[in-house]
Tab-separated table of C-alpha atoms in Angstrom:
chain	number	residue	atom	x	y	z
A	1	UNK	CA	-14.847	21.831	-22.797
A	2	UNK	CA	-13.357	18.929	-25.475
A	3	UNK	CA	-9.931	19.966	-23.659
A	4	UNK	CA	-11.017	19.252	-20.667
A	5	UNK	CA	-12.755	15.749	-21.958
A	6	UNK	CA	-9.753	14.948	-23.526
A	7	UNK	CA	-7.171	15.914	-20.053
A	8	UNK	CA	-9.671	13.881	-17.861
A	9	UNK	CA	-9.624	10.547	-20.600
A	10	UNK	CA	-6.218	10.769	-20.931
A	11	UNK	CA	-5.462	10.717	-16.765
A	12	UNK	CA	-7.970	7.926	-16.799
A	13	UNK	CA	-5.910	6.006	-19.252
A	14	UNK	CA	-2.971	6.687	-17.870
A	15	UNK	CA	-4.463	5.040	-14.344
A	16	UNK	CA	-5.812	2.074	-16.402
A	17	UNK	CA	-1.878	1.125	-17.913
A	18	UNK	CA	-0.709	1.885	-14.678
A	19	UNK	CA	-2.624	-0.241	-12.817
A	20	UNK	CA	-2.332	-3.047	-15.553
A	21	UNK	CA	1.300	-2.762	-15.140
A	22	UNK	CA	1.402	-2.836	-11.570
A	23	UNK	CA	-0.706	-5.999	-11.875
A	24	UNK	CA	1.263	-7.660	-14.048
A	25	UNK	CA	4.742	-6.819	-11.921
A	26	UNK	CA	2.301	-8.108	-8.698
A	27	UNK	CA	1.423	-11.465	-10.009
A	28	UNK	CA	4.825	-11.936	-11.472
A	29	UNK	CA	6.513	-11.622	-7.906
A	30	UNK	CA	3.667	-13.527	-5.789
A	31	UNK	CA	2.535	-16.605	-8.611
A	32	UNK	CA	0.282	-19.198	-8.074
A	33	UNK	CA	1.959	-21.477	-5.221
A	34	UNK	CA	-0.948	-24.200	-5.568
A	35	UNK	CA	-3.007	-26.194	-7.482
A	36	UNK	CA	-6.588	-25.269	-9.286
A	37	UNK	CA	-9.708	-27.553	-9.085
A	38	UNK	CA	-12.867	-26.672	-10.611
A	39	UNK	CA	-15.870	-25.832	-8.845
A	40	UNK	CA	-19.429	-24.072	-9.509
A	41	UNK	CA	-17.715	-20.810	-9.561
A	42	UNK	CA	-14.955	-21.376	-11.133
A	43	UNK	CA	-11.199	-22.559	-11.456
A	44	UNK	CA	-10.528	-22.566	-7.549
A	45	UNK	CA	-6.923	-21.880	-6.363
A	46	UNK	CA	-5.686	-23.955	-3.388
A	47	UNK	CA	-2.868	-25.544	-1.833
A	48	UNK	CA	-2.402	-29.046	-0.016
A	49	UNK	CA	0.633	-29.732	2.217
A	50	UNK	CA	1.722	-32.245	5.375
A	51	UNK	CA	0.065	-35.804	6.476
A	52	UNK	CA	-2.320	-36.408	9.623
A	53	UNK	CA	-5.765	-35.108	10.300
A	54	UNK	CA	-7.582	-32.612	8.169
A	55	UNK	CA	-7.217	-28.854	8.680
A	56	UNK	CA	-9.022	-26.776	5.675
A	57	UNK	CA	-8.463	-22.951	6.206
A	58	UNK	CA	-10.617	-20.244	5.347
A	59	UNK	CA	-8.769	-16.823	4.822
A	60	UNK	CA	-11.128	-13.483	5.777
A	61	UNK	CA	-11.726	-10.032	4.106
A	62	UNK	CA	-9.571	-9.345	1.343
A	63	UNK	CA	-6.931	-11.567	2.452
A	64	UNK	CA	-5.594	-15.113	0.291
A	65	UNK	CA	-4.138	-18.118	1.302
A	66	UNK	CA	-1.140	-16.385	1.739
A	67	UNK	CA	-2.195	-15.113	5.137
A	68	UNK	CA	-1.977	-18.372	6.664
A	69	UNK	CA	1.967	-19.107	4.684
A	70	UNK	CA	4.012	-17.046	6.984
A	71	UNK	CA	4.886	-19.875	9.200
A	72	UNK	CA	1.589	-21.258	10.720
A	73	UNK	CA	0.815	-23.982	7.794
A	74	UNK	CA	4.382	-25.079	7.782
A	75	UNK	CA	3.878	-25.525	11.495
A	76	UNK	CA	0.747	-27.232	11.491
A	77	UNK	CA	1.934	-29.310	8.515
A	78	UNK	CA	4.480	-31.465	10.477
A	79	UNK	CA	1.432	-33.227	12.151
A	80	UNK	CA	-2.049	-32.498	9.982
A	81	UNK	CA	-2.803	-32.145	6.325
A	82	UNK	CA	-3.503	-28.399	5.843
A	83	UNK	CA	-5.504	-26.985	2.658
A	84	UNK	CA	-5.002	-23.588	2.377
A	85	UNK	CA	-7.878	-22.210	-0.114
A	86	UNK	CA	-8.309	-18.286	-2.001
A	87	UNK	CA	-12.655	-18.231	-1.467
A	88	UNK	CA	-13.793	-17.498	-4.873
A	89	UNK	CA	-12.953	-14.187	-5.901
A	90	UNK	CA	-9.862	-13.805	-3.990
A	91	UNK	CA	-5.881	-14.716	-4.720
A	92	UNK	CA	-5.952	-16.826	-8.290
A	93	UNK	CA	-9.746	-18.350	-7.643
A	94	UNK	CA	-12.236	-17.059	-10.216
A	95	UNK	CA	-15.853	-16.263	-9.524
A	96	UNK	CA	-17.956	-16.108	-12.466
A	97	UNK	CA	-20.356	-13.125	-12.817
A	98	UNK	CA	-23.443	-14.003	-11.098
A	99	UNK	CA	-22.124	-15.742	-8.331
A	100	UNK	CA	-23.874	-14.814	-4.543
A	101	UNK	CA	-20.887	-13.231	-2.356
A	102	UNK	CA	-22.880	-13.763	1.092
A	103	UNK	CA	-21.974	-15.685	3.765
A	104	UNK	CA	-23.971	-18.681	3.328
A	105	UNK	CA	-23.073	-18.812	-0.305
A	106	UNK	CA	-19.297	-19.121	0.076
A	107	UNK	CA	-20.002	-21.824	2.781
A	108	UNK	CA	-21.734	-23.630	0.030
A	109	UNK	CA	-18.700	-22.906	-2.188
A	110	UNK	CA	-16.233	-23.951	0.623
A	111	UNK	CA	-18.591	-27.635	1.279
A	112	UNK	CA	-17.974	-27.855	-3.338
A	113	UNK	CA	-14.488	-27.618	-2.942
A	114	UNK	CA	-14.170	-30.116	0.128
A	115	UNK	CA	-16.016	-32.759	-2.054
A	116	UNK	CA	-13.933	-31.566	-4.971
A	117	UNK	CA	-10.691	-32.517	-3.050
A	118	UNK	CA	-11.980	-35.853	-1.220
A	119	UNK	CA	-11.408	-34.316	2.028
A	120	UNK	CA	-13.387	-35.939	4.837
A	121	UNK	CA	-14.329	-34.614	8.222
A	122	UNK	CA	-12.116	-31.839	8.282
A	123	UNK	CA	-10.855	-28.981	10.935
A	124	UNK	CA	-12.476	-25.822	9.617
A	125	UNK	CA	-10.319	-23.138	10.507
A	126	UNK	CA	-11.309	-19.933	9.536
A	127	UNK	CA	-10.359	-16.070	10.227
A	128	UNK	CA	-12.060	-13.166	10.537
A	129	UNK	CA	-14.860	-13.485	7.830
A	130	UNK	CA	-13.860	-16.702	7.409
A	131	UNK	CA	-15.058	-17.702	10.687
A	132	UNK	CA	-18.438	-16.076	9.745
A	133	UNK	CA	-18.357	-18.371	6.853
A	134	UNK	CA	-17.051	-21.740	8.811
A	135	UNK	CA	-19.911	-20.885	11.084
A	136	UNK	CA	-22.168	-20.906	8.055
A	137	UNK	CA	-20.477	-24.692	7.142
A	138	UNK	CA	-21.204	-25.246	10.214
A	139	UNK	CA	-24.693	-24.101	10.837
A	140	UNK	CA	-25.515	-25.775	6.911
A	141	UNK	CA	-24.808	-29.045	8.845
A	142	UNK	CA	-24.134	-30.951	5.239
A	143	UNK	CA	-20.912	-31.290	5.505
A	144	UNK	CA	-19.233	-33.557	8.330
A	145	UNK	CA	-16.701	-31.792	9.903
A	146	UNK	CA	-14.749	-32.266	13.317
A	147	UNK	CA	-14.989	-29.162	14.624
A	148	UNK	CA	-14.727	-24.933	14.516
A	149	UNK	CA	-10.932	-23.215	14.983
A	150	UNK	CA	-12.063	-19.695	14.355
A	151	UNK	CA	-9.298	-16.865	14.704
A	152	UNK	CA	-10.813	-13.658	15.055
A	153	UNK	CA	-13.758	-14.321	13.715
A	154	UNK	CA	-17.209	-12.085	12.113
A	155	UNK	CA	-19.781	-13.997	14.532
A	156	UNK	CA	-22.486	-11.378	15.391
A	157	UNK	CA	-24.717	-8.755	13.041
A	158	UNK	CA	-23.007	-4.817	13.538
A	159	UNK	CA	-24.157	-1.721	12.811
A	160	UNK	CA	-20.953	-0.771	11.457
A	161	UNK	CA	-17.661	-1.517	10.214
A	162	UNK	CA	-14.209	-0.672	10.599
A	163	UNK	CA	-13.314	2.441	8.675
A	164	UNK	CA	-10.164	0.619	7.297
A	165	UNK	CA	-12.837	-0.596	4.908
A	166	UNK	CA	-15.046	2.411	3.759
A	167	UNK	CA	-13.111	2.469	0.582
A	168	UNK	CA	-14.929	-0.692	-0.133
A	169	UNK	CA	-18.495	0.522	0.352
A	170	UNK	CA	-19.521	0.923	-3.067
A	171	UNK	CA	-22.964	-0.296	-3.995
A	172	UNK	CA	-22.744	-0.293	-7.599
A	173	UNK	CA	-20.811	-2.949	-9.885
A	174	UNK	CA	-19.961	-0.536	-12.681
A	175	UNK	CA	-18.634	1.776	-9.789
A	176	UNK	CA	-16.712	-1.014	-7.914
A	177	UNK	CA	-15.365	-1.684	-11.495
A	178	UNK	CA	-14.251	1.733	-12.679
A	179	UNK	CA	-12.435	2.615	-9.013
A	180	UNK	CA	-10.841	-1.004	-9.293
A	181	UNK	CA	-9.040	-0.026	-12.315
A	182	UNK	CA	-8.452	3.644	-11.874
A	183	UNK	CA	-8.048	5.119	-8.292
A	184	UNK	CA	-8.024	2.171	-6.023
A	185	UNK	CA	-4.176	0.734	-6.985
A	186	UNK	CA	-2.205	3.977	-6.755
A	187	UNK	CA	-4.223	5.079	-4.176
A	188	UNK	CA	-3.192	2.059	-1.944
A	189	UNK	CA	0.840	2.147	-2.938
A	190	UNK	CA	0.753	5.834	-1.947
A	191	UNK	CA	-1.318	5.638	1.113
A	192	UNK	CA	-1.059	2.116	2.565
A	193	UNK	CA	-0.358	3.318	6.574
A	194	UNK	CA	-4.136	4.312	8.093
A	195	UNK	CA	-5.750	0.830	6.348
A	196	UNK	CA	-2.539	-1.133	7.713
A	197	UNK	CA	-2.249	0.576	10.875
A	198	UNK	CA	-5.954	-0.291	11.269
A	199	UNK	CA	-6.126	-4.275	10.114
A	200	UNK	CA	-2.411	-5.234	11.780
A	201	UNK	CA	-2.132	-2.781	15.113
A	202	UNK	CA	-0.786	-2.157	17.680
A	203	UNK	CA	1.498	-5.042	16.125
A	204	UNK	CA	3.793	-4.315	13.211
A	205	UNK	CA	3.285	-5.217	9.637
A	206	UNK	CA	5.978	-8.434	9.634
A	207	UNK	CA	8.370	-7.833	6.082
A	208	UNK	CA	7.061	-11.598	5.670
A	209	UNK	CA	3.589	-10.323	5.348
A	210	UNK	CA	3.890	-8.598	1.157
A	211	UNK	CA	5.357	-11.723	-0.965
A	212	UNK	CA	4.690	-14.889	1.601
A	213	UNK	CA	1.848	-13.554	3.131
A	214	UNK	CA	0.429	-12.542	-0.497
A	215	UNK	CA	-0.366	-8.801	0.267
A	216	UNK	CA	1.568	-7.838	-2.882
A	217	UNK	CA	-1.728	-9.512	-4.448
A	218	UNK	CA	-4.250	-6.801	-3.173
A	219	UNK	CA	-2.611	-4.692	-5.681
A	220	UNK	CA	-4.702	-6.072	-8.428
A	221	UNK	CA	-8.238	-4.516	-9.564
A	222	UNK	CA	-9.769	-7.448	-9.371
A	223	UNK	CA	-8.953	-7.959	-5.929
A	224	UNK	CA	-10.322	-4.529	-4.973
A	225	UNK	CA	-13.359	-5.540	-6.754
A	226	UNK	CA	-13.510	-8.669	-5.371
A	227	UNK	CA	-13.399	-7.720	-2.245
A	228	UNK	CA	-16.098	-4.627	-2.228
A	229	UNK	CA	-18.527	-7.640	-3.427
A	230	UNK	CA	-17.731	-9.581	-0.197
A	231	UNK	CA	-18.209	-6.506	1.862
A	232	UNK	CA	-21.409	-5.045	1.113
A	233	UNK	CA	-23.029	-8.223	1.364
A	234	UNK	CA	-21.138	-9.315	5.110
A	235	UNK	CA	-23.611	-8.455	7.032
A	236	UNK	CA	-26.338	-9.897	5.089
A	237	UNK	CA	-26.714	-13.163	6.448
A	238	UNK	CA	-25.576	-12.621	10.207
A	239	UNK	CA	-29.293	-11.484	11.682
A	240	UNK	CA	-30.381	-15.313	10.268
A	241	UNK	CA	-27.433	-16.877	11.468
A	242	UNK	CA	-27.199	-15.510	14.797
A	243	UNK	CA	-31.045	-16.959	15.346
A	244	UNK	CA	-29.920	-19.758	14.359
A	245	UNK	CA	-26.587	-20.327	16.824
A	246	UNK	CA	-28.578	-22.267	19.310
A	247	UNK	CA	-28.686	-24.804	17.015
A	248	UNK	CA	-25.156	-25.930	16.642
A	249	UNK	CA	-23.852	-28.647	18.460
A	250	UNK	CA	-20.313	-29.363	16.968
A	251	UNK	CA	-17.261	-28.029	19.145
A	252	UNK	CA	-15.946	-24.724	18.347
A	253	UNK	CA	-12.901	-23.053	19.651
A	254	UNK	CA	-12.486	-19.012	19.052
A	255	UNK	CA	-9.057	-17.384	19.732
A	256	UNK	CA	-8.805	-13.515	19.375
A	257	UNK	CA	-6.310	-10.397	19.956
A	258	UNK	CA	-7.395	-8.832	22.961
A	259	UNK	CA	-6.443	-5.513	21.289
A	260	UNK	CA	-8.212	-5.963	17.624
A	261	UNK	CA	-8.881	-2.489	16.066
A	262	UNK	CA	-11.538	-4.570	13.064
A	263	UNK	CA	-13.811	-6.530	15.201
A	264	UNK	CA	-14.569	-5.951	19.175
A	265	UNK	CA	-13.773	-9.282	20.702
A	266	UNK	CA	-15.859	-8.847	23.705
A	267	UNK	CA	-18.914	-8.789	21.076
A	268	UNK	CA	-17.432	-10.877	18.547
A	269	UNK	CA	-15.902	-13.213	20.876
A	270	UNK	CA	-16.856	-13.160	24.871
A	271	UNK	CA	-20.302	-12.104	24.314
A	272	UNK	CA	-20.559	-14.452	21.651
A	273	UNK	CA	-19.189	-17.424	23.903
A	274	UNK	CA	-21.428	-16.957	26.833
A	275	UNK	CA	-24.313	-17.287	25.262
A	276	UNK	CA	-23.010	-20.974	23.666
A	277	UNK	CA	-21.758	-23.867	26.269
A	278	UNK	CA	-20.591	-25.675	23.353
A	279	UNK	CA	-17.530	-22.850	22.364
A	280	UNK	CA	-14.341	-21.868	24.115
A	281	UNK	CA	-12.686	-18.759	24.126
A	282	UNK	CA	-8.901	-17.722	24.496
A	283	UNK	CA	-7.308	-14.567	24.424
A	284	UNK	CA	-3.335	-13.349	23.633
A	285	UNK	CA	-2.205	-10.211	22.786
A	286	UNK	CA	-2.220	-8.934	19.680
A	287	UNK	CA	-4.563	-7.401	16.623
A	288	UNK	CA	-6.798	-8.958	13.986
A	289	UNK	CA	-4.075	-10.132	11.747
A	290	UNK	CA	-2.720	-12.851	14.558
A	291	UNK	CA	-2.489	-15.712	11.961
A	292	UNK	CA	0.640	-13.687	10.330
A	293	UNK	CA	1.748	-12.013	13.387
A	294	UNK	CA	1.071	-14.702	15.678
A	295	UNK	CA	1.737	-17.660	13.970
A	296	UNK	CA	3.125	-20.041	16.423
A	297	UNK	CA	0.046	-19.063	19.093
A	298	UNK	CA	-2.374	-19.482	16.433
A	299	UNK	CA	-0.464	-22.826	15.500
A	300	UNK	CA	-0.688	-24.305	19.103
A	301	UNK	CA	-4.511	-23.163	19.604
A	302	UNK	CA	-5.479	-25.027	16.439
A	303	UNK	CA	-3.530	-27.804	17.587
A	304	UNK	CA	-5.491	-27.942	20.868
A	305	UNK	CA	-8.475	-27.216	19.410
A	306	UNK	CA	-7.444	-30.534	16.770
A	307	UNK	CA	-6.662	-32.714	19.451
A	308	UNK	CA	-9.996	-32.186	21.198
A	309	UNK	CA	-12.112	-32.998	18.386
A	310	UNK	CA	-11.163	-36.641	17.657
């Protein structure tokens, strides 16, 4: 029985250096490309670029600012200022223990780091949970904003999610912790295909996606822990924020990939529409990772969208 104690600690340990060295090979290839303000939960990671009207964006699920690098800042940079933010918890921003992950908490985080940067009356573009969460800025009403340019957004309460992120589903901190640093890295290098197949089809994952897009960076543990924290508590909030939809009154603009394989966008985005006069919705082909493999479509809807909201 010791041998076997002693086998099993040993593998363990031999998951934990790996992991720590695949971490430390991760963040030396994809740095910090930003700057770090500090906010309630911590140093915050973000990254301010261009001249013209305000466009802060919101990055979803497990994703970093990185998902909005691979060409559709740079293009909306030539006639906007675009902040490009990691929410607490995700890319470089910390979020001390203790800090709420739910909806309506990182919209309070997002309004702190607005006020932090003296940006006024922004474009709040977010994707996928990061439209949940714009919503939530939105719904707060206590921080001016133009308008809504939500790309694939979480905007309705499910039963379910995507199985790309059942991994994820761990109730337990101590749990979330122990997988973070053991199973979840080398699992993910030697099986990447189902969860990518899942968050980018039909479309390809573009080569652009690992080091400019930042998804060298989910190869951390921190980011796997991270990120189960968000997820178990997504759906928290939506039951009081879809009762409370009626409410809003700002414009708000939705654009979605007719053929997402994370969230339906007849519920998440035509069902969601018709019941709102206020909201447009536009369609293109594509899955639920359009801002990297769309860029230039997501570009000229947010430009639209910016235009419309003077």
């Amino acid at each position: 029985m010791a041998s076997i104690v002693i086998v099993v600690g040993l593998i363990l340990l031999g998951l934990v250096i790996y992991t720590w060295l695949k971490k430390r090979e991760v963040e030396k290839v994809v740095p910090p490309r930003g700057s770090f303000v500090e906010i309630s939960s911590g140093r915050l990671h973000y990254l301010t670029t261009g001249k013209g009207p305000d466009i802060v964006m919101i990055h979803g699920l497990g994703g970093q600012m990185g998902n909005f690098d691979t060409g559709l800042a740079e293009d909306l940079a030539r006639d906007h200022r675009v902040t490009l933010i990691d929410r607490p918890g995700a890319g470089y921003s910390e979020r001390r223990a203790g800090t709420a992950t739910s909806i309506t908490a990182h919209a309070e985080l997002i309004e702190e780091a607005i006020k932090a940067l003296g940006i006024e009356r922004p474009l709040i573009v977010g994707h996928s949970l990061g439209g949940a969460i714009a919503l939530g800025i939105g719904l707060r009403g206590r921080q001016p904003v133009r308008g809504l340019a939500l790309l694939a957004p979480f905007t309705l309460p499910v039963d379910s999610f995507s199985e790309a992120f059942d991994a994820l589903n761990i109730p337990w901190d101590w749990l979330r912790r122990f997988t973070g640093w053991t199973f979840a890295v080398p699992t993910m290098i030697r099986r990447p295909e189902p969860v990518q197949e899942l968050i980018f089809g039909p479309e390809e994952v573009p080569d652009s996606y690992l080091v400019e897009g930042g998804g060298l960076l989910s190869l951390r543990p921190a980011h796997f822990i991270e990120t189960s924290r968000d997820f178990v508590t997504a759906n928290d909030d939506m039951p009081a924020m879809q009762r409370q939809y009626h409410k809003l009154t700002l414009p708000i603009r939705i654009l979605y990939g007719a053929q997402d394989r994370i969230l339906d966008p007849e519920l998440h985005g035509t069902t969601f529409v018709s019941r709102y006069p206020q909201m447009g919705l536009e369609m293109i082909d594509g899955g639920h990772m359009i801002p990297v493999t769309r860029p230039e479509e997501c570009a000229a809807f947010i430009r639209r969208a910016s235009q419309s909201m003077k």
